[in-house]
Amino acid sequence: MERDLFSCRLLVTALLLLLSSRTARSEEDRDTLWDAWGSWSECSRTCGGGASYSLRRCLSSKTCEGQNIKYRTCSNVDCPPDAGDFRAQQCSAHADVRYQGQYHEWLPVYNDPENPCALKCKAKGSGLVVELAPKVLDGTRCYTESLDMCISGVCQIVGCDHDLGSTAKDDNCGICGGDGSSCRLVRGHYKTQHASGKTEDTIVVIPFKSRHVRLVLKGPDHLYVESKTLDGVKGELVFDKAGQFHLENTTLDFQKPSDKEILRITGPLGADFTIKVLFSSGADSLVQYIYYQPIIHRWRETDFFPCSVTCGGGYQLTSAECYDLRSGRVVVDQYCHYYPENVKPKPKLQECNMEPCLASDGYKQIMPYDLYHPLPRWESSPWTACSTSCGGGIQSRSVSCVEEDMQGVITTTEEWKCLYSTKTAILQPCNTFDCPVWLAQEWSPCTVTCGHGLRYRVVLCIDHRGLHAGGCNPSTKPHIKEECLVTVPCYKSIDTLPVEAKPVWHKQAIELEETTVTEEPSFIPGPWQTCSRTCGTGTQRRTVKCQVLLSFSQTVADLPDDECEGVKPATSQLCYLTPCSGLSGKGKESKEEEEEEEREEEEGEMPEREELHDWEYDGFTECSEICGGGVQEAVIICLNKQTRQTVDHSLCISSRRPLQLLQDCKTQPCPPRWETGAWSSCSATCGVGLMSRTVACAKQPSRNSNRTEIWRDEDCLNPKPSPIQACNRFDCPPMWDTRDWGQCSRSCGSGGIQKRQVLCKQRLADGSVLEMPDTFCPSKMPQNQQSCTKQECPPQWVTTDWSQCSVTCGSGVQRLQTICRKQGEDGGYFTIDPENCSMMAQPTRIRPCSLRLCDNPVKPNPTILAQRKVYIQWRKGKKLHLVVGGYAYLFPWTTVVLRCPTRHFRKGQIQWLKDGKPLTGLPHFSITSLGYVKIQQVRASDAGVYTCVAGSAQEHFVLQIIGSKQKLSAPETRHLPQEKPKVRQPEETSGGEKFEELPITLNRYDNIVERLLELKGSLQNDKDVADKPHSSEKNRSTLEDNTSELSSLFVLTADTHRLDKLIHNLSGGLRGPQGEQVMAQLLKELTMKQGETNESTLHPPESVESSTQVPLLHKPNVVVHPSRPRSPVIIQRSRKVGAAPSSDLVVNVGVPILLQKLISSLEVRCEALGNPEPSLIWKKNGKDLQYNRRMVLLPSGSLRILSPSKADEGLYSCTARNLLGSSSLSSWLQITGSKGRNCVQSNVMGATVCTDRGNSSRSELCHGQACPLRWRVDAWSPCSVSCGGGSQTRSVRCLKGPEGTSMEMGGQHCLGTGKRPSSTRLCNQLACARSRWASTRWGPCNGRCVGSGLATQHRHVYCQDTNGTKIPYRMCSGFQRPSSLKNCSTEACAFLWRVGPWTQCTATCGRHGFQSRQVTCSNRRTGKATVERYCTWRPRPPSWQRCNLLSCGRGDCRDSTRYCEKVRQLELCPLPQFKSRCCHSCRNT
């Protein structure tokens, strides 16, 4: 059934594709009579590799050659582990179909050599094999160990690149289409050694990710495997039988033929595998092994470093770094040198910034340092402690590249900046001297003269200097005593001592026995001295020495204490002879009294004796406060009354402990102190951000006051705590960087497409941004194409055919005819009345035509093909191509090519004038052989009127310069009058030709251009509208779209007649409300054809035809962004308000307000923009609004009406006013309702609002017992059943009194307020289904660290019946299938960028100043800096920027860099490049 459904779906899709509109056909399709290929179908599988198809139709009645269907692979991602096998799923789908009268559980039959694409299944238990379907579903693997795929019942070859028909294969290293250079072949053999006495041994350790492992053991021993993952998790596998085993996501194939064991692992290994052998009896075994080991450390070439100079020709280099493929980190180069296959790439050198430096610069700026900026250098930390105390160890240190600014502040920077010098060592040997060793002296003579005795020797610890200094291992110390035998018979009895060699030795032996001195060094305590006191507690002392018995001389030697092991015995102790009071002399009256006293002593109560220890006060603790009044606590100690020394509290009786004493202290008032608030959250999640806090100088007025007074900062002691600190200073992980969406492919209507660029980038902690391969970012790439829908297209002029030639002979013209058309909802166009297009300028296009030569041809007069355009440069660029006949408003330093296209006139004879004078003698002006004028880097003095003269024809072009702050700059000299100037040409040119006077207005469009530039600044810089707390998403997206559009513009182009008509219609000027709206609409209109306009401006056509391109009229909902200073504008939100869903309603002024039921409060918001900030005034029905406890004016300027009633109906107007003007918006409030009484809870006042519906004007805000009775309902309970009809309940109570203190009343009391709400209702009335969707648990979150919610989780979704048995999917087709894939967040995203403060700018003016800052990648929690690639999931903040880009002025003699004092001291002023930048310092030298 599932196969039939799939075939049916294929047929329906094919029919839809044939009936739908086709895409444009290629040349090949036209030749072969085929239509274009249709869109690709949905993939047959969601994971594991599926197939998708595309169809085409034959456009000929004949038979077309080729296929009408083609396939491609899709969904080439691994399925979750619990998804199951695709072929097995198809077999299990037949479990509910009888076969030969009974049901079977079908298992798949794999690798059928005859027909691998047929669905053959085997009945479980019986072994019955049946072909259940002639072909499997598309995307099923032909064989288990191959990527080949069954499509339409035919096995198709699939390469490792997942392309159909591809022959690409994995190399031995597992790289698709690789050359095997990323791994190395390892061979070896091993022979067991049973004679060693071991029970097992290690054969080889095979590292993680190795492939094609094969081991063969010949002999009686046995193989087994131990594993260890990168996280340290260990595992073990013992082979008890032949077959397949699984360990750490790796399949191991173990075979055991006679006298042999074979282990095969295809790989890649999921952990480090240690292959071991278990010894058994018999002969030794031989093991041979072979495997491919990945080269885990590879050289990786870095990107080019920044150019060495900014202009004039420099160079940039690449480098190579050693990269660990397992951890994804850069490691020291020694790891890559271990592999001979690794060849370190040589640095590449290329030229950069070859454009010449501008004449105004005067010198080449070295990047990114100024002339006297110190070069970066290697900085090393102190060496760590040596790893060993002797015998040779190592110690390490960290080495980083640092740079020092002019203030002496040292910061860490990128390592490439220091590569001009050799990096200092990070490891060095230490403590290379020999370790101390034991040195034994000669043995002494035997202690006896006959028989068995002892002899001794001295063993010393000698260091590398030959000194006895200790430090040897005690366990390896040679013995200092041994037995000896004198071969002289002794004639004494056994009970007597041996004959002494010397009498004194016997005496010393007795003394040694008394003092326990032995041949081993040990602590020998002396006798205790007498007690220091005759009564009470005293002290006894004794000497304790480290001594050894030198047996050969039978003398005792003193040694240093460290030669003796163990704890040194105490040298003093307390002693107590008798109480000083003599109470101990009293006798006992009876035996019973003695026993009673012993019991009291055991219980700690001795009323008859004086206690030796007692509690006493010993001063007070430190004051709890340093000022303003604190508390001191008395210190209680346990004191020995005899010695007056403090002892442990356990010696005193706890029941006698005195009471705790407290006293006041430091009662004088506190001086002002710094008070700090809590740190704010970090401004950036990675890279480097800032945290801020409040720091204020405050003083507490009095001791008992809970408030503080703010004082001046001068009244508190320095230093002041820092109000900011850096945070999250670490690299960001790689993440997708999405650029702004491009322009919609259609300006209006449906079916438009817009695209954007999506790059994988990593922002590093030093401010740089690395562009990474897409594999470093998550698998789910953000959408780079989306549909864009616009509003309904307005009518527009559409060109049709060319008209007939205007003449029957000679040269004439043809005009392009136009009709008025409009686009319908289906995307098609239909012709309408031309009157509908009357608001738009009708496009005109003319081309020359010539049918035949006239009999008496007349030489035509020369003409200039001028274009009546106004060009407004929108952003800086290098070169512009313009045509005479219009106006241009350009930024300085832009190169301009001005063209004068002519007919019937040679271009080489064109003459150019500026302000009526011939254009000659200026160095940055040039006239080409084609008659072009090229102005290199225009400046303010180049503004003026340029005239192109071609015989008797002439055309003018007005050039204006846009100065700082988006204002127009006046030229230095203007030879024309200010009011409506006229350009008067010279009476006669050098060629003798005379020209007539032609009027032209220089400043005709200045006001419009300045207003557009002000709007540009507002759109790009003032995001007030988007930052408003109540701005809608629509307004925010509008602002972002406008900003992105404007940022991509280069030049705005407008027709002069369009602007003339606008000036004529705006009688009120450009600053009024109408002018604001019209200018905003004009700006949007001019941006609609930015691509066409900019392309024609940058690369003009080389044809001679005249073209008048009119921008499409577009009237969007424009949000006006006033410039600064600006008149007020009220932001209007297009929101319609119906019945309020809650008791508190918020609306925006400008829309009607209809209230159909009672609410507790109504807030009418009025958001206004302007500079100065406008004041807001509310009026009702044209009169000033009177505020009271119900009619409240909020601090934001919004109006709040509590419990609105019929009396509040009317027209409410909000007026925003400042010095530059005013703006108003109004809303009509209407209230409808039915009779009755209703009470609601207010979220604003925390009270209850009640209204009589019979008299809507009567409402009240009640408090206390005056609140009326009301019904209170709770939320509905969950439904009692999930299907088949259940019920829900809720609590309904009658309450009286205000909220929080309401009193519950009987239900009969509230019957007067209305019908009692229902407390029960029916739910889930649909019949229960016999099947439903079920799913497994979500799998682990997979994916790299790319930010929140961009990794993926999978789960298996299946259909089951009420008994929990899996059934075919079609049984659940009537229900919505749960998702099997969702996004999730990984926990590895703990690295962010941190940025430091900007350094001082290197120049005060000009175009060569810059400043830098530190950008590092740091851990979010620890703040520790790390390598920058961990932060590349977010864009890297810039580490340097231009600054002080202000013109230094022509007439001012001042210094433009802060290093001029050094220039003067080093006598560099005679050099021109320094003299121009340090004019003030060098003027007297």
Coordinates of N, CA, C and O in Angstrom, one line a residue, residues 291-400:
Y291 N 47.5 -1.4 9.6 CA 46.4 -0.4 9.7 C 46.8 0.9 9.1 O 48.1 1.2 8.9
Y292 N 45.9 1.8 8.8 CA 46.1 3.1 8.3 C 45.9 4.1 9.5 O 44.7 4.2 9.9
Q293 N 46.9 4.8 9.9 CA 46.8 5.7 11.0 C 46.7 7.2 10.4 O 47.4 7.6 9.6
P294 N 45.7 7.9 10.9 CA 45.5 9.3 10.4 C 46.6 10.2 10.9 O 47.1 10.0 12.1
I295 N 47.0 11.1 10.1 CA 48.0 12.1 10.5 C 47.2 13.2 11.2 O 46.6 14.1 10.6
I296 N 47.2 13.1 12.5 CA 46.3 14.0 13.3 C 46.9 15.4 13.4 O 46.1 16.3 13.8
H297 N 48.1 15.6 13.1 CA 48.7 16.9 13.2 C 49.1 17.3 11.8 O 50.0 16.7 11.2
R298 N 48.5 18.3 11.2 CA 48.7 18.7 9.9 C 49.1 20.2 9.8 O 48.6 21.0 10.6
W299 N 49.9 20.6 8.8 CA 50.2 22.0 8.6 C 49.0 22.6 8.0 O 48.3 22.0 7.1
R300 N 48.6 23.8 8.4 CA 47.5 24.6 7.8 C 48.0 26.0 7.5 O 48.6 26.6 8.3
E301 N 47.8 26.3 6.2 CA 48.3 27.7 5.8 C 47.3 28.7 6.3 O 46.1 28.6 6.2
T302 N 47.9 29.8 6.8 CA 47.0 30.9 7.3 C 46.7 31.8 6.2 O 47.2 31.7 5.1
D303 N 45.7 32.7 6.4 CA 45.4 33.7 5.5 C 46.5 34.8 5.4 O 47.4 34.8 6.2
F304 N 46.5 35.6 4.4 CA 47.4 36.7 4.2 C 47.3 37.7 5.4 O 46.2 38.0 5.8
F305 N 48.4 38.0 6.0 CA 48.4 39.0 7.0 C 48.1 40.4 6.4 O 48.2 40.6 5.2
P306 N 47.7 41.4 7.2 CA 47.4 42.7 6.6 C 48.6 43.3 5.9 O 49.7 43.0 6.2
C307 N 48.3 44.1 4.9 CA 49.3 44.7 4.1 C 50.2 45.6 4.9 O 49.8 46.2 5.9
S308 N 51.5 45.6 4.5 CA 52.5 46.4 5.3 C 52.3 47.9 5.2 O 52.7 48.6 6.1
V309 N 51.6 48.4 4.2 CA 51.4 49.8 4.0 C 50.0 50.0 3.5 O 49.3 49.1 3.1
T310 N 49.5 51.2 3.6 CA 48.1 51.5 3.1 C 48.1 52.0 1.7 O 47.0 52.0 1.1
C311 N 49.2 52.4 1.1 CA 49.2 52.9 -0.3 C 50.7 52.9 -0.7 O 51.6 52.7 0.1
G312 N 50.9 53.0 -2.0 CA 52.2 53.2 -2.5 C 52.9 51.8 -2.8 O 54.1 51.8 -3.1
G313 N 52.3 50.7 -2.6 CA 52.9 49.4 -2.8 C 53.6 48.8 -1.6 O 54.5 49.4 -1.0
G314 N 53.0 47.7 -1.1 CA 53.6 47.0 0.1 C 53.5 45.5 -0.2 O 53.4 45.1 -1.3
Y315 N 53.6 44.7 0.9 CA 53.6 43.3 0.7 C 52.8 42.7 1.9 O 52.6 43.4 2.9
Q316 N 52.4 41.5 1.7 CA 51.7 40.7 2.8 C 52.1 39.3 2.7 O 52.4 38.8 1.6
L317 N 52.2 38.6 3.8 CA 52.8 37.2 3.9 C 51.7 36.3 4.4 O 50.8 36.7 5.1
T318 N 51.9 35.0 4.1 CA 51.2 34.0 4.8 C 52.1 33.2 5.8 O 53.3 33.4 5.7
S319 N 51.6 32.4 6.6 CA 52.4 31.6 7.5 C 51.8 30.2 7.5 O 50.8 29.9 6.8
A320 N 52.3 29.3 8.3 CA 51.8 28.0 8.5 C 51.7 27.7 10.0 O 52.6 28.1 10.8
E321 N 50.6 27.0 10.4 CA 50.4 26.6 11.8 C 50.1 25.1 11.9 O 49.5 24.6 11.0
C322 N 50.5 24.5 13.0 CA 50.3 23.1 13.2 C 48.9 22.9 13.8 O 48.7 23.5 14.9
Y323 N 48.1 22.1 13.2 CA 46.7 22.0 13.6 C 46.4 20.6 14.0 O 46.7 19.6 13.3
D324 N 45.8 20.4 15.2 CA 45.4 19.1 15.7 C 44.0 18.8 15.2 O 43.0 19.5 15.6
L325 N 43.9 17.8 14.4 CA 42.6 17.4 13.8 C 41.6 16.9 14.9 O 40.4 16.9 14.7
R326 N 42.1 16.3 15.9 CA 41.3 15.7 16.9 C 40.6 16.7 17.8 O 39.4 16.7 18.0
S327 N 41.4 17.7 18.3 CA 40.9 18.7 19.2 C 40.5 19.9 18.5 O 39.8 20.8 19.1
G328 N 40.9 20.1 17.2 CA 40.5 21.3 16.5 C 41.3 22.5 17.0 O 40.8 23.6 16.9
R329 N 42.5 22.3 17.5 CA 43.3 23.4 18.1 C 44.6 23.5 17.4 O 45.1 22.6 16.8
V330 N 45.2 24.7 17.5 CA 46.5 25.0 17.0 C 47.5 24.6 18.1 O 47.4 25.0 19.2
V331 N 48.5 23.8 17.7 CA 49.5 23.3 18.7 C 50.9 23.7 18.2 O 51.1 24.3 17.2
V332 N 51.9 23.4 19.1 CA 53.3 23.8 18.7 C 53.7 23.0 17.5 O 53.3 21.9 17.2
D333 N 54.7 23.6 16.8 CA 55.2 23.0 15.5 C 55.8 21.6 15.7 O 55.9 20.8 14.7
Q334 N 56.3 21.3 16.9 CA 57.0 20.0 17.1 C 56.1 18.8 16.7 O 56.5 17.8 16.3
Y335 N 54.7 19.0 16.9 CA 53.8 17.9 16.7 C 53.8 17.5 15.2 O 53.7 16.4 14.8
C336 N 53.9 18.6 14.3 CA 53.8 18.3 12.9 C 55.2 17.8 12.4 O 55.2 17.1 11.3
H337 N 56.3 18.1 13.0 CA 57.6 17.6 12.6 C 57.7 16.1 12.8 O 58.6 15.5 12.3
Y338 N 56.8 15.6 13.6 CA 56.9 14.1 13.9 C 56.6 13.3 12.7 O 57.1 12.2 12.5
Y339 N 55.8 13.8 11.8 CA 55.4 13.0 10.6 C 56.2 13.5 9.4 O 56.2 14.6 9.0
P340 N 57.0 12.5 8.9 CA 57.9 12.9 7.7 C 57.0 13.3 6.5 O 57.5 14.1 5.7
E341 N 55.8 12.8 6.5 CA 54.9 13.2 5.3 C 54.5 14.6 5.3 O 54.1 15.2 4.3
N342 N 54.6 15.2 6.5 CA 54.1 16.6 6.6 C 55.2 17.6 6.1 O 56.3 17.6 6.7
V343 N 54.9 18.3 5.1 CA 55.9 19.3 4.6 C 55.3 20.7 4.9 O 54.2 21.0 4.4
K344 N 56.0 21.4 5.6 CA 55.5 22.7 6.0 C 55.5 23.6 4.8 O 56.4 23.8 4.1
P345 N 54.3 24.2 4.5 CA 54.2 25.1 3.4 C 55.1 26.3 3.6 O 55.2 26.9 4.7
K346 N 55.7 26.7 2.5 CA 56.5 27.9 2.5 C 55.6 29.2 2.5 O 54.6 29.2 1.9
P347 N 56.1 30.2 3.2 CA 55.3 31.4 3.2 C 55.1 32.0 1.8 O 56.0 32.0 1.0
K348 N 53.9 32.5 1.5 CA 53.6 33.1 0.2 C 53.7 34.7 0.4 O 53.3 35.2 1.4
L349 N 54.3 35.3 -0.6 CA 54.4 36.7 -0.6 C 53.7 37.3 -1.8 O 53.8 36.8 -2.9
Q350 N 52.9 38.3 -1.6 CA 52.2 39.0 -2.7 C 52.2 40.5 -2.4 O 52.3 41.0 -1.3
E351 N 52.2 41.3 -3.5 CA 52.1 42.7 -3.4 C 50.7 43.1 -3.1 O 49.7 42.4 -3.4
C352 N 50.6 44.3 -2.5 CA 49.2 44.8 -2.1 C 49.3 46.3 -2.0 O 50.4 46.9 -1.9
N353 N 48.1 46.9 -2.0 CA 47.9 48.3 -2.0 C 48.8 49.1 -2.9 O 49.6 49.9 -2.5
M354 N 48.8 48.7 -4.2 CA 49.7 49.2 -5.2 C 49.3 50.6 -5.7 O 50.0 51.2 -6.4
E355 N 48.1 51.1 -5.3 CA 47.6 52.4 -5.8 C 48.5 53.5 -5.2 O 49.0 53.4 -4.1
P356 N 48.8 54.5 -6.0 CA 49.8 55.5 -5.5 C 49.1 56.3 -4.4 O 47.9 56.4 -4.3
C357 N 50.0 56.8 -3.5 CA 49.5 57.6 -2.4 C 49.0 59.0 -2.9 O 49.6 59.5 -3.8
L358 N 48.0 59.5 -2.3 CA 47.5 60.8 -2.7 C 48.5 61.9 -2.3 O 49.3 61.8 -1.3
A359 N 48.5 62.9 -3.1 CA 49.5 64.0 -2.9 C 49.4 64.7 -1.5 O 50.3 65.1 -0.9
S360 N 48.2 64.7 -1.0 CA 47.9 65.3 0.3 C 48.4 64.5 1.4 O 48.6 65.1 2.5
D361 N 48.6 63.2 1.2 CA 49.1 62.4 2.3 C 50.5 62.7 2.7 O 50.9 62.9 3.9
G362 N 51.4 62.8 1.7 CA 52.8 63.1 2.0 C 53.6 62.0 2.4 O 54.9 62.1 2.4
Y363 N 53.1 60.9 2.7 CA 54.0 59.7 3.1 C 53.1 58.5 3.1 O 51.9 58.5 3.2
K364 N 53.8 57.3 3.1 CA 53.1 56.1 3.2 C 52.9 55.7 4.7 O 53.9 55.7 5.5
Q365 N 51.7 55.4 5.1 CA 51.4 55.0 6.5 C 51.7 53.6 6.7 O 51.2 52.7 6.0
I366 N 52.5 53.3 7.7 CA 52.8 51.9 8.0 C 51.7 51.3 8.8 O 51.2 52.0 9.8
M367 N 51.2 50.2 8.4 CA 50.0 49.6 9.1 C 50.4 48.6 10.1 O 51.3 47.8 9.9
P368 N 49.7 48.5 11.3 CA 48.8 49.5 11.7 C 49.4 50.4 12.8 O 48.8 50.8 13.8
Y369 N 50.7 50.8 12.5 CA 51.4 51.6 13.5 C 51.8 52.9 12.9 O 52.0 53.0 11.7
D370 N 51.9 53.9 13.7 CA 52.3 55.2 13.2 C 53.8 55.3 13.2 O 54.5 54.3 13.5
L371 N 54.4 56.4 12.8 CA 55.8 56.5 12.5 C 56.7 56.2 13.7 O 57.7 55.5 13.6
Y372 N 56.2 56.6 14.9 CA 57.0 56.4 16.1 C 56.4 55.4 17.1 O 56.7 55.4 18.2
H373 N 55.5 54.6 16.5 CA 54.8 53.6 17.4 C 55.8 52.5 17.6 O 56.4 52.0 16.6
P374 N 56.1 52.0 18.8 CA 57.1 50.9 19.0 C 56.6 49.7 18.4 O 55.4 49.4 18.3
L375 N 57.5 48.9 17.8 CA 57.1 47.7 17.1 C 56.7 46.6 18.2 O 57.1 46.6 19.3
P376 N 55.8 45.7 17.8 CA 55.4 44.6 18.7 C 56.6 43.8 19.0 O 57.6 43.7 18.3
R377 N 56.6 43.1 20.2 CA 57.7 42.3 20.6 C 57.2 41.1 21.3 O 56.0 41.0 21.8
W378 N 58.0 40.1 21.5 CA 57.7 38.9 22.2 C 57.9 39.2 23.7 O 58.9 39.7 24.1
E379 N 56.9 38.8 24.5 CA 57.0 39.0 25.9 C 56.8 37.6 26.6 O 55.9 36.9 26.2
S380 N 57.6 37.3 27.6 CA 57.6 36.0 28.2 C 57.3 36.1 29.7 O 57.7 37.1 30.3
S381 N 56.6 35.1 30.2 CA 56.3 35.1 31.6 C 57.4 34.4 32.4 O 58.3 33.8 31.7
P382 N 57.5 34.5 33.7 CA 58.6 33.8 34.4 C 58.5 32.3 34.2 O 57.4 31.7 34.0
W383 N 59.7 31.6 34.3 CA 59.7 30.2 34.2 C 59.0 29.5 35.4 O 59.0 30.0 36.5
T384 N 58.3 28.4 35.1 CA 57.6 27.7 36.1 C 58.7 26.9 36.9 O 59.8 26.8 36.6
A385 N 58.2 26.3 38.0 CA 59.1 25.5 38.9 C 59.5 24.3 38.1 O 58.8 23.8 37.2
C386 N 60.7 23.8 38.3 CA 61.3 22.6 37.6 C 60.4 21.4 37.9 O 59.9 21.2 39.0
S387 N 60.3 20.5 36.9 CA 59.5 19.3 37.1 C 60.1 18.3 38.1 O 59.4 17.5 38.7
T388 N 61.4 18.4 38.2 CA 62.1 17.5 39.2 C 63.1 18.3 39.9 O 63.6 19.3 39.5
S389 N 63.5 17.8 41.1 CA 64.5 18.5 41.9 C 65.9 18.2 41.5 O 66.8 18.9 42.0
C390 N 66.1 17.1 40.8 CA 67.5 16.7 40.4 C 67.4 15.7 39.2 O 66.3 15.3 38.9
G391 N 68.5 15.4 38.6 CA 68.5 14.4 37.6 C 68.0 14.9 36.2 O 67.9 14.1 35.3
G392 N 67.7 16.2 36.1 CA 67.3 16.7 34.8 C 65.8 16.8 34.6 O 65.1 15.7 34.6
G393 N 65.2 18.0 34.6 CA 63.8 18.2 34.4 C 63.5 19.3 33.4 O 64.5 19.7 32.6
I394 N 62.3 19.7 33.3 CA 62.0 20.8 32.3 C 61.1 21.8 33.0 O 60.5 21.5 34.0
Q395 N 61.2 23.0 32.5 CA 60.3 24.1 33.0 C 59.8 24.9 31.8 O 60.5 24.9 30.8
S396 N 58.7 25.5 32.0 CA 58.0 26.1 30.8 C 57.6 27.5 31.2 O 57.7 27.9 32.4
R397 N 57.3 28.3 30.2 CA 56.7 29.6 30.3 C 55.9 29.9 29.1 O 55.9 29.3 28.1
S398 N 55.0 30.9 29.3 CA 54.2 31.4 28.2 C 54.9 32.5 27.5 O 55.4 33.4 28.1
V399 N 54.8 32.5 26.1 CA 55.3 33.6 25.3 C 54.2 34.2 24.4 O 53.5 33.4 23.8
S400 N 54.0 35.5 24.5 CA 52.9 36.1 23.7 C 53.5 37.3 23.0 O 54.5 37.9 23.5

